[in-house]
Coordinates of C-alpha atoms in Angstrom, one line a residue:
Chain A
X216 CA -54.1 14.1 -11.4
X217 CA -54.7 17.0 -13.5
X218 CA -57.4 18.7 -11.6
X219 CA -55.2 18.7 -8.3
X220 CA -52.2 20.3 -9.5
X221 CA -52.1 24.0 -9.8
X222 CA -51.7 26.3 -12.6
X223 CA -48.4 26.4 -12.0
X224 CA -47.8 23.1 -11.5
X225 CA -49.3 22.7 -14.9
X226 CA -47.2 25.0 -17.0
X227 CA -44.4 23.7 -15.6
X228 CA -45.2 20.5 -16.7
X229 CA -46.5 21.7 -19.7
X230 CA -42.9 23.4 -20.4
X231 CA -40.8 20.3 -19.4
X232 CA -42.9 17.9 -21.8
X233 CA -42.4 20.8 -24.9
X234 CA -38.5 20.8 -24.4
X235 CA -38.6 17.5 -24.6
X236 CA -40.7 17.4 -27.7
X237 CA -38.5 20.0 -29.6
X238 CA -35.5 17.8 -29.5
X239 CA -37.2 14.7 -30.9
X240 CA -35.7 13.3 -34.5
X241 CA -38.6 14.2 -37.7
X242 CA -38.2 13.0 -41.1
X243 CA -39.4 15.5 -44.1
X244 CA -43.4 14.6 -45.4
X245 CA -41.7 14.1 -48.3
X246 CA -40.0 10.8 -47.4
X247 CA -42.7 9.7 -44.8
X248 CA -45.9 10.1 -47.0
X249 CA -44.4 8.1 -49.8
X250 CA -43.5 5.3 -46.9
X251 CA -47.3 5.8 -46.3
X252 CA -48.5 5.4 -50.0
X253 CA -46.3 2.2 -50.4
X254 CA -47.1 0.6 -47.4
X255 CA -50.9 0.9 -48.4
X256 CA -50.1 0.0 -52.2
X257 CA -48.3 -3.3 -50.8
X258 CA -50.9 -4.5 -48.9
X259 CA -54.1 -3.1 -50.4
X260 CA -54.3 -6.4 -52.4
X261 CA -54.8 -8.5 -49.3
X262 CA -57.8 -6.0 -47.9
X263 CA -61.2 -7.3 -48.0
X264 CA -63.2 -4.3 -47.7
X265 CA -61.5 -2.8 -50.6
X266 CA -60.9 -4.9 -53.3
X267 CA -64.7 -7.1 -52.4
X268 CA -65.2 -10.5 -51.5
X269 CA -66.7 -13.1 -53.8
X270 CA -70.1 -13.5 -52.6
X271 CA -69.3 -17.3 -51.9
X272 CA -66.4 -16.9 -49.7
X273 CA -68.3 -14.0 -47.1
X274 CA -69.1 -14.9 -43.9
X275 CA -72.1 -12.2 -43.7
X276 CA -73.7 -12.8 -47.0
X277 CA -77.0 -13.7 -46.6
X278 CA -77.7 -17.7 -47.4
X279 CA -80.3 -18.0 -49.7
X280 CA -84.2 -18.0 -48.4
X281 CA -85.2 -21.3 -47.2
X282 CA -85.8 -24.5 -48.5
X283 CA -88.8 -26.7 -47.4
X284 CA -88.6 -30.1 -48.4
Chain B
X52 CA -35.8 19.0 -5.5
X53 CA -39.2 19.3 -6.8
X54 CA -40.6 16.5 -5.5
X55 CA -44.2 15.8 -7.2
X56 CA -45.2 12.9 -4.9
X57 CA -46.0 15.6 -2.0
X58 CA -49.4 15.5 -1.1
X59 CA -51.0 18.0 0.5
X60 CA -54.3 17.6 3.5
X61 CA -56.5 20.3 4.1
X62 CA -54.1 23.3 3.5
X63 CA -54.5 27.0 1.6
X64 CA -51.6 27.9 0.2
X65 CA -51.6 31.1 -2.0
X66 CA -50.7 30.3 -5.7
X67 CA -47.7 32.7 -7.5
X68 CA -45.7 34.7 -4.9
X69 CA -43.6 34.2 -2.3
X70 CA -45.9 34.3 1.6
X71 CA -44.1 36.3 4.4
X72 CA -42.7 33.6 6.6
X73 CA -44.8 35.2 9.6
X74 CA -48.0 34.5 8.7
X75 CA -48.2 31.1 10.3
X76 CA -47.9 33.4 13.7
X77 CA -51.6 34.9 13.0
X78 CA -53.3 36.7 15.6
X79 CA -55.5 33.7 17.4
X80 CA -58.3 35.4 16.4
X81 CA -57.9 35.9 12.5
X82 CA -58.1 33.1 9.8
X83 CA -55.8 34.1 7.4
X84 CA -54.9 31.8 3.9
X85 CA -52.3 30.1 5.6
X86 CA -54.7 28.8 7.8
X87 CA -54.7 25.2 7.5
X88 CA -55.7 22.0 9.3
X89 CA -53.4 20.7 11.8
X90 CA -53.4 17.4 12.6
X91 CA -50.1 17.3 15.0
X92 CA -48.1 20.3 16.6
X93 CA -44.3 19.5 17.7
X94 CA -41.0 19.7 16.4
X95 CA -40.8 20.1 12.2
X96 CA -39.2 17.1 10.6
X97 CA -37.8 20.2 8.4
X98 CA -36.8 23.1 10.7
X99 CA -37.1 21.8 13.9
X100 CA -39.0 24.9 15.2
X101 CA -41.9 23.9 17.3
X102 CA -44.8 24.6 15.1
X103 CA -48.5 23.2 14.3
X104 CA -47.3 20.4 11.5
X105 CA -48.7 19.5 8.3
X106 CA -48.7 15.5 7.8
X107 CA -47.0 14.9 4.4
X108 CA -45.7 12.6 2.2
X109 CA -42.1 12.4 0.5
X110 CA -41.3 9.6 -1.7
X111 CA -44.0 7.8 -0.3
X112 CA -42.3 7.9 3.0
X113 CA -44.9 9.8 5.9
X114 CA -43.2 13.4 7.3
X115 CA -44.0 16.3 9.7
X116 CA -43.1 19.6 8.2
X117 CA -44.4 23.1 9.1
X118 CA -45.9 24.9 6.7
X119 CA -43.2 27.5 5.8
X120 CA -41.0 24.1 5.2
X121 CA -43.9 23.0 2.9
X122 CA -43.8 26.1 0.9
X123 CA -40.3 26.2 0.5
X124 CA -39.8 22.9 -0.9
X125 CA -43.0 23.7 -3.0
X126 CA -41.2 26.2 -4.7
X127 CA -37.7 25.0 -4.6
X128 CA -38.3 23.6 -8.3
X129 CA -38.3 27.0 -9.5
X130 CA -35.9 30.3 -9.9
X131 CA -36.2 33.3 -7.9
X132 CA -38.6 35.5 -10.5
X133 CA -40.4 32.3 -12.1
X134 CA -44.0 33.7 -12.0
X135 CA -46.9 32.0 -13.9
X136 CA -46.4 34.9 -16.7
X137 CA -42.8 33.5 -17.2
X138 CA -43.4 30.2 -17.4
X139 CA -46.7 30.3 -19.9
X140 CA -44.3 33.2 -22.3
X141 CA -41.3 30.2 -22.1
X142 CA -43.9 27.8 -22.8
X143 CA -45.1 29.9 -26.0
X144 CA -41.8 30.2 -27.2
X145 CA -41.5 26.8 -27.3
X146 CA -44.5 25.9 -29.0
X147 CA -43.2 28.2 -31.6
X148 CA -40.2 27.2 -32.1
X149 CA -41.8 23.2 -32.0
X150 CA -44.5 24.8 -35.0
X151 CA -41.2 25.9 -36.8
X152 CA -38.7 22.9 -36.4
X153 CA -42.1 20.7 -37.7
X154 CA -43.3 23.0 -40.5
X155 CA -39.5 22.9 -42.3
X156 CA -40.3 19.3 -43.0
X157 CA -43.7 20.3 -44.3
X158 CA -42.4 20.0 -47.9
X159 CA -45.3 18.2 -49.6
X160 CA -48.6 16.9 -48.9
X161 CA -49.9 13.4 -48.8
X162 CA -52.7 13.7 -51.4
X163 CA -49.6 15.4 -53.7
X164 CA -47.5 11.9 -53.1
X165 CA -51.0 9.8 -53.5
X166 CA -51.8 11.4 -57.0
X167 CA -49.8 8.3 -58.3
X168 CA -51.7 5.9 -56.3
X169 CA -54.4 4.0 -57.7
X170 CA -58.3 6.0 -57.8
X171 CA -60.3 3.4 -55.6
X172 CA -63.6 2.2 -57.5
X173 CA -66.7 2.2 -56.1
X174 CA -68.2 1.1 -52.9
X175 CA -70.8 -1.3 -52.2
X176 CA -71.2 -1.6 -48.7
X177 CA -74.1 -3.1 -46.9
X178 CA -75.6 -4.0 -43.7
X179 CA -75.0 -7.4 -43.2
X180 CA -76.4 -8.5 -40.2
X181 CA -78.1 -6.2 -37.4
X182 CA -77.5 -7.4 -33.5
X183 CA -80.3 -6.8 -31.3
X184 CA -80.6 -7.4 -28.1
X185 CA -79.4 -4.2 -26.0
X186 CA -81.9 -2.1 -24.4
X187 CA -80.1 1.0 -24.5
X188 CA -77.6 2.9 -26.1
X189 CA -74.8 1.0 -27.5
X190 CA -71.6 2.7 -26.3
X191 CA -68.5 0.3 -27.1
X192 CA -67.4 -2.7 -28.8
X193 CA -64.4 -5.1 -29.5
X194 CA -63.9 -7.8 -31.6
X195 CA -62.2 -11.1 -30.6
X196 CA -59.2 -12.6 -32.5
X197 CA -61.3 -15.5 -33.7
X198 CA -63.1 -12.7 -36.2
X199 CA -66.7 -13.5 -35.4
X200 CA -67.2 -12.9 -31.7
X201 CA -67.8 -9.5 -30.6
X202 CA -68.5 -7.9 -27.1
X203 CA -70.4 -5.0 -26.5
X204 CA -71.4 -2.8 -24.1
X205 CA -74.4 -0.2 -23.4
X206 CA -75.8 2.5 -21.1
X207 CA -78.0 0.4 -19.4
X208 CA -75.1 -1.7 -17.4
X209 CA -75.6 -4.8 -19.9
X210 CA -72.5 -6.4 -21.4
X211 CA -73.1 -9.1 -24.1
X212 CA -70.7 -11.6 -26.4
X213 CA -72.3 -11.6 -29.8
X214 CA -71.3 -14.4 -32.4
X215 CA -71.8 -12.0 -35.6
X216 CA -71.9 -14.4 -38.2
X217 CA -75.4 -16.0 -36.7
X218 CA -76.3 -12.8 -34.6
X219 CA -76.0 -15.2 -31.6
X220 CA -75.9 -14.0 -27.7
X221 CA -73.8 -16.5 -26.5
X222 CA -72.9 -14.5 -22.8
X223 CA -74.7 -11.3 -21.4
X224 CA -73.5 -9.6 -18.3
X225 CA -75.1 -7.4 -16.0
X226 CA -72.8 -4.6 -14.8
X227 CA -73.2 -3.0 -11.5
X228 CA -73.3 0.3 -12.6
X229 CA -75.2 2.5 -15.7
X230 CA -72.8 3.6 -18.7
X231 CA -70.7 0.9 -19.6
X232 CA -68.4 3.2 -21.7
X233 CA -65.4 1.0 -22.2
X234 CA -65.5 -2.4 -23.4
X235 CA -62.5 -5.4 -24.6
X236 CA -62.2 -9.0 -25.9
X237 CA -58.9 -10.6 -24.3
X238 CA -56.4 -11.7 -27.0
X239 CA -57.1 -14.9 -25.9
X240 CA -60.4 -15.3 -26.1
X241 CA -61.3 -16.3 -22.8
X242 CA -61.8 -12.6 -21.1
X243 CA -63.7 -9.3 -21.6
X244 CA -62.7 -6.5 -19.4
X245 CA -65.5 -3.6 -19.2
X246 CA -66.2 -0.7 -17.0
X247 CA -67.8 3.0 -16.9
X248 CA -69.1 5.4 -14.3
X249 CA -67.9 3.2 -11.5
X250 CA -64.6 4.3 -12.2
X251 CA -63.6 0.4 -12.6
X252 CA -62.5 -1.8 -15.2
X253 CA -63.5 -5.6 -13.9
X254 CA -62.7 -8.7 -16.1
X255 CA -65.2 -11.4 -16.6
X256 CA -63.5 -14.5 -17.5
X257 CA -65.9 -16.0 -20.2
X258 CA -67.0 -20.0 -19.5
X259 CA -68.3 -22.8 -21.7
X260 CA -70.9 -23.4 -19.6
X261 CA -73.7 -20.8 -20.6
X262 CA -75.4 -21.4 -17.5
X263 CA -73.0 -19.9 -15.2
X264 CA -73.1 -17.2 -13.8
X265 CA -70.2 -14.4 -14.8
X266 CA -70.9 -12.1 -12.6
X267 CA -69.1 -14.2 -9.7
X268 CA -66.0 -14.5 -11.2
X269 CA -65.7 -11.1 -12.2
X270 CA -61.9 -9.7 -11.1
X271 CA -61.9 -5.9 -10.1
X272 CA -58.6 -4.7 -11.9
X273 CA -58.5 -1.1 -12.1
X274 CA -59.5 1.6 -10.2
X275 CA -59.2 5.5 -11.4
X276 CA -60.8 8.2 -9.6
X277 CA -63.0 9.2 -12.2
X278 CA -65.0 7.3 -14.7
X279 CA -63.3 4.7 -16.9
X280 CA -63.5 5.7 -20.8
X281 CA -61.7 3.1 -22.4
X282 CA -59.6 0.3 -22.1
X283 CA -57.6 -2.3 -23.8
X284 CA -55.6 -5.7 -23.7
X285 CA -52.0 -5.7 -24.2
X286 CA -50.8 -8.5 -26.3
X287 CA -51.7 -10.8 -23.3
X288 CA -54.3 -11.1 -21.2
X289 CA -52.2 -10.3 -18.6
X290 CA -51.9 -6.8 -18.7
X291 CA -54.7 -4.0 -19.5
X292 CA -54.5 -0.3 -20.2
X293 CA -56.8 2.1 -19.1
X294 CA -57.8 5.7 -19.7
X295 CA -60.0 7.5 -17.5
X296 CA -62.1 10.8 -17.0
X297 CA -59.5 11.8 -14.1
X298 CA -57.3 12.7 -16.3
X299 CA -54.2 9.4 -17.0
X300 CA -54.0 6.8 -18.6
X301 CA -53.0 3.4 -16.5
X302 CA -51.3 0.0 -17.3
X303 CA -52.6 -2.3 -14.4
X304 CA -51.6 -6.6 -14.2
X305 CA -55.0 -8.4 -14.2
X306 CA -54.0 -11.0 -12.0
X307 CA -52.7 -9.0 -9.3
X308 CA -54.8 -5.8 -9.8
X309 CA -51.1 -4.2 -9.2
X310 CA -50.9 -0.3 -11.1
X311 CA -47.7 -1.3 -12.9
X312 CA -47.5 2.3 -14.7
X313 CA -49.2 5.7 -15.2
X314 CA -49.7 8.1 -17.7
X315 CA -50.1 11.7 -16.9
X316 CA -49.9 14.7 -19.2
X317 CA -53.3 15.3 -20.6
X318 CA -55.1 18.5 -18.7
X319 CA -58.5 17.3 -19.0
X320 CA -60.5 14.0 -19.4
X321 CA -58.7 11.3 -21.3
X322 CA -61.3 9.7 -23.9
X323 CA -59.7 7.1 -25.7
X324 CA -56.5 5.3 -26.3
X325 CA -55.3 2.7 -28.9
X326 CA -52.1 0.3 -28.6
X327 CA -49.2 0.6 -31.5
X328 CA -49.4 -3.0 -33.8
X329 CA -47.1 -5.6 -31.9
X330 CA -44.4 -5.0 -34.7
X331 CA -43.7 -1.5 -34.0
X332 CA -43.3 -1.8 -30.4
X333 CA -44.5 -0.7 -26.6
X334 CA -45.9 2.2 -27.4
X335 CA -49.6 3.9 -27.1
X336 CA -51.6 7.0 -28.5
X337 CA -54.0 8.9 -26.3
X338 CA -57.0 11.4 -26.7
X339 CA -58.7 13.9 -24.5
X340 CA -61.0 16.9 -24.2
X341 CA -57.9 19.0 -23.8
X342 CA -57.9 18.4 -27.6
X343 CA -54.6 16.6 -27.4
X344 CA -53.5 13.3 -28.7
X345 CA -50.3 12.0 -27.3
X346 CA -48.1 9.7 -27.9
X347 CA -46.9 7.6 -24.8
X348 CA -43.9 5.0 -24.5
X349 CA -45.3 2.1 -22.5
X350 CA -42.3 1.0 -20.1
X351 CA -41.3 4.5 -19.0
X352 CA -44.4 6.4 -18.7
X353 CA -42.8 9.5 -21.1
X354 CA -45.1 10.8 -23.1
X355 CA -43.2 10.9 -26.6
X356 CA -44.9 13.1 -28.9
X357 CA -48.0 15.7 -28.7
X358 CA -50.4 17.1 -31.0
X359 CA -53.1 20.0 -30.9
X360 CA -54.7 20.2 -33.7
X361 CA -58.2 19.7 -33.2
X362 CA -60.7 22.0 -32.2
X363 CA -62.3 20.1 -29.8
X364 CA -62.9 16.4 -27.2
X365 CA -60.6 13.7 -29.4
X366 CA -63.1 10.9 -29.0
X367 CA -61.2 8.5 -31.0
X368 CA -57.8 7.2 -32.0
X369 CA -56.7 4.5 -33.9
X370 CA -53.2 3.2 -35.3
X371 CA -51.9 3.4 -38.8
X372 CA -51.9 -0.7 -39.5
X373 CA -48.0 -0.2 -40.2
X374 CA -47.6 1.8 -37.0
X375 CA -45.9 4.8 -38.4
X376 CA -49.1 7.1 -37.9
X377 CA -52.4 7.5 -36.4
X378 CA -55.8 9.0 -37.1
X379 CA -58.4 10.2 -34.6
X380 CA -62.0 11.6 -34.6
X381 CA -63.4 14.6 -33.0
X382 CA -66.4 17.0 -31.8
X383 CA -65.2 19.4 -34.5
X384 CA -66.6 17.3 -37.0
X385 CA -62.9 16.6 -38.9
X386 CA -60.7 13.2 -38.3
X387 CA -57.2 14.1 -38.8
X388 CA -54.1 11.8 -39.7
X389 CA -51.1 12.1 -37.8
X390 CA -47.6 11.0 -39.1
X391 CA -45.4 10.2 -36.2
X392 CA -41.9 10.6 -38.2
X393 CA -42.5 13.6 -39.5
X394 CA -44.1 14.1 -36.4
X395 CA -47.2 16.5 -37.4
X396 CA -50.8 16.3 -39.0
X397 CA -50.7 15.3 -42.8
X398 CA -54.5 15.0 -43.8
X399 CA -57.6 16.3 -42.5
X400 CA -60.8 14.7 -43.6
X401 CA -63.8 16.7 -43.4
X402 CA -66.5 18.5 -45.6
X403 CA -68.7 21.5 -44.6
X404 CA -71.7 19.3 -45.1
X405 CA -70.6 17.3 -41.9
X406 CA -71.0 19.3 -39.1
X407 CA -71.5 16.8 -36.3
X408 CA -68.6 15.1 -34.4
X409 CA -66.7 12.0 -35.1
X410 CA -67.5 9.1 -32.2
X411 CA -65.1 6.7 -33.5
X412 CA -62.8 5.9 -36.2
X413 CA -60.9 2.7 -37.6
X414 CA -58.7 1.9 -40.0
X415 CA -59.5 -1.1 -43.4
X416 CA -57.0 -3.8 -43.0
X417 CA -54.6 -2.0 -45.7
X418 CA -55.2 1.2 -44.2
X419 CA -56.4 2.4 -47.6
X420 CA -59.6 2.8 -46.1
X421 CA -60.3 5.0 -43.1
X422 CA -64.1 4.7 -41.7
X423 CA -65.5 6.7 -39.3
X424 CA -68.7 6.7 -37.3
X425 CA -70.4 10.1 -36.7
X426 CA -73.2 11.8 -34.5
X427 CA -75.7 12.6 -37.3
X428 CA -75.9 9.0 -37.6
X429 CA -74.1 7.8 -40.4
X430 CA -70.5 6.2 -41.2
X431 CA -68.5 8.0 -44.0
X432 CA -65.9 6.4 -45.7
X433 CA -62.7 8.2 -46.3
X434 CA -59.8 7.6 -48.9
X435 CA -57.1 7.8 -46.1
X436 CA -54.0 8.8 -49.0
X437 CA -56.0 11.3 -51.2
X438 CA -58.2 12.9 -48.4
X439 CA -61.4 12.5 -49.9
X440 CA -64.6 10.7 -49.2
X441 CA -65.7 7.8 -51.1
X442 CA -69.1 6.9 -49.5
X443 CA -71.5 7.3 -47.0
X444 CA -73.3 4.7 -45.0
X445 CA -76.9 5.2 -43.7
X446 CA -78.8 2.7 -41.6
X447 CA -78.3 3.8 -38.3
X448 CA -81.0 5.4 -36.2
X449 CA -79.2 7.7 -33.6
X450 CA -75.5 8.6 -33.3
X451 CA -73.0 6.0 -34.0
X452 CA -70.8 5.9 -31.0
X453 CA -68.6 3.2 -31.6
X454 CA -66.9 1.5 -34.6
X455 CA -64.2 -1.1 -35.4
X456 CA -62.7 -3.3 -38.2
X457 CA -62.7 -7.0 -38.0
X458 CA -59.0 -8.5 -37.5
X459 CA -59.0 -10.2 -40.5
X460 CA -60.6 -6.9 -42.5
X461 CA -63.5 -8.6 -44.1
X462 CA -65.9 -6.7 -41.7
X463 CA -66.6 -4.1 -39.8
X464 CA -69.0 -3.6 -36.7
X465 CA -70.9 -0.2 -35.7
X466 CA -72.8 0.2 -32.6
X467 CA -75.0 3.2 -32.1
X468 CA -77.4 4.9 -29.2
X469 CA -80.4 3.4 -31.3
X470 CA -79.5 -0.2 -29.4
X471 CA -78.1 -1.8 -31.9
X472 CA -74.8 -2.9 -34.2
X473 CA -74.7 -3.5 -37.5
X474 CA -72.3 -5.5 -39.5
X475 CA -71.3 -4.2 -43.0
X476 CA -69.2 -5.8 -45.8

């Protein structure tokens, strides 16, 4: 646990993770954000919350008041 | 051999230099800060001087070693010279160098590549239904996979099943302890798993039969030495993740209660954690108050990637819905978006006008959306590609502390300290 280990103990781990990190693979913005932006664009058609729900076909619209017969 | 399964009863070792190997042989009459408890005295499993011994353990297996021995193979991981103040300059370097190798790929920004992208129209986003029932604060939810249930869970130990499209309580639960922080639906339905301040997470297998009582059939799984802050199902309702004030983050097997993996690498409370979509694979993102979000591969326990880039306690993360990124919410009022290929932050969503900290964030089903639930009580609504806010959600009556999407998108649930949730579509 972190609260046991020294200060030491904790740079040292610390350093070990960050020269691991520094050889990882990264791919420009450039190439990722558009991956990003296309991703959304392909799917954004299928999402509820963004392109609205006909009234009829949501679950949470309210029914109308009631009827007494 | 650095060996970090030593553990350690009852001693005072001094921290940075070297100790002069005499000063186990203190005058009787002195306590000096290599006095320690000694629970044996004989020959050193080490050594083999006769010596008061220190009961250790190496690779789980239980040893006698004196405490020179102990010290020795304490520091055997490191040079001669290798003082704190080396280590933490090394560790600078590296950060700098990590700051450099990441900011070369920093060639454009997302809201540049989203100027082509659609503006989104406007928003029209209403409570829908309000679920009452809690008498306390509300401090987590989940959906299930059928889209309408919902568990939740509050301060007052209660843990209830909702059915949100008729505001039902189909199950409640009363949890032995206050604080019920962490709450999860199993993907099959059948399950929640919940704990809190008892440092536990328990799963309640849910029953047909309204009348019975879930409390008896509720399966201790998990047990951290600190309170439990969050936790989630893996694909099955076999396994369950956990994160936890101590400090890790644990993958435990329900049915046997077994600790299959642990997570350490965070330096201070871990707050939240969220599982990568099935398609990308066994991987995990976690947040903490050591302002770090990190990136974790399930099997071998590595942490992958790491970010600092928030001022303050992550208290939420959630996955990109194409797995490629993440986005999290914090006490310094911003939520940030993390791309994991380029591996740094791309966005930051925030306005001066919001000063109080993010509880929770969640992605719309498209990830065009990202919503986030806030301390000052309301849920803004962020445009996740071109960094700006597209409305604000009032209704709430204290901080909204938890908040999630439905699977199929058509919702969203937020639960708040003023004892309720509210659904909004």
């Amino acid at each position: 646990m972190a609260r046991d280990m020294s200060d030491k103990e904790l740079l040292k781990m610390e350093l070990e993770q960050l020269q691991k990190e520094v050889k990882n693979e990264r791919m420009p913005i450039s190439t990722t954000a558009k991956e990003l932006a296309d991703w959304v664009e392909a799917h954004v058609g299928e999402d509820p919350l963004v392109k609205g729900v006909p009234e009829d076909k949501n679950p949470y619209k309210e029914k109308g008041g009631c009827v007494i017969t | 051999m650095s060996e970090r399964g030593v553990t350690l009863l009852s001693a005072c070792i001094s921290n940075g230099s070297f100790s002069c190997p005499q000063h186990w042989a203190c005058p009787p009459a002195e306590m000096c800060d290599q006095t320690f408890l000694a629970i044996t005295f004989g020959p050193c499993d080490c050594c083999s001087d006769t010596k008061p011994l220190m009961n250790i353990y190496l690779k789980n297996e239980p040893v006698n070693y004196c405490s020179l021995c102990v010290e020795r193979m304490a520091c055997q991981g490191l040079q001669p010279n290798e003082t704190l103040a080396t280590l933490k300059m090394e560790s600078e370097t590296l950060k700098t160098k990590l700051e450099e190798e990441r900011a070369k790929l920093h060639d454009v920004e997302l809201h540049q590549v989203a100027e082509r992208v659609e503006a989104l129209g406007q928003f029209v986003m209403k409570t829908r239904r309000t679920l009452k029932g809690h008498g306390n604060k509300v401090l987590c939810m989940d959906w299930c996979k059928d889209k309408r249930r919902i568990v939740s869970s509050s301060q007052d130990g209660k843990v209830i099943v909702w059915d949100a499209f008729t505001t039902n309580k189909e199950h409640a639960v009363t949890m032995p302890c206050t604080w019920v922080m962490a709450c999860a639906y199993a993907p099959s339905g059948c399950a929640v798993a919940c704990g809190g301040l008892d440092n536990k997470c328990s799963v309640y297998p849910l029953s047909l039969d309204k009348n019975e009582n879930l409390a008896a059939k509720k399966k201790s799984v998990a047990m951290h030495t600190n309170y439990l802050s969050a936790c989630s199902f893996t694909n099955s309702d076999m396994q369950i993740l956990t994160s936890s004030g101590d400090g890790t983050c644990a993958l435990w097997d329900v049915e046997s209660g077994q600790l299959l993996q642990s997570f350490h690498g965070h330096s201070a409370d871990v707050l939240c954690l969220d599982l990568a979509p099935s398609e990308t694979g066994n991987t995990f993102v976690s947040g903490g108050c050591d302002k770090k979000a990190n990136v974790w591969d399930m099997r071998s326990g590595q942490c992958i990637q790491s970010f600092e880039t928030h001022e303050s306690d992550i208290n939420s993360v959630r996955y990109y819905p194409s797995g490629d990124a993440f986005a999290s919410g914090s006490d310094d009022a911003t939520c940030r978006l993390y791309d994991l290929r380029a591996d740094r932050e791309v966005a930051i969503y925030s306005k001066e006008s919001i000063i109080f900290g993010a509880s929770s964030v969640d992605f719309s089903l498209s990830g065009r959306l990202l919503f986030g639930g806030y301390n000052d009580y309301t849920i803004n609504v962020w445009d996740v590609l071109k960094g700006t806010r597209v409305s604000i959600l009032f209704g709430h009556e204290n901080r909204v502390s938890t908040l999630r999407v439905s699977p199929d998108g058509t919702a969203f649930c937020s639960g708040s300290w003023d004892h309720t949730l509210r659904i909004w579509a």
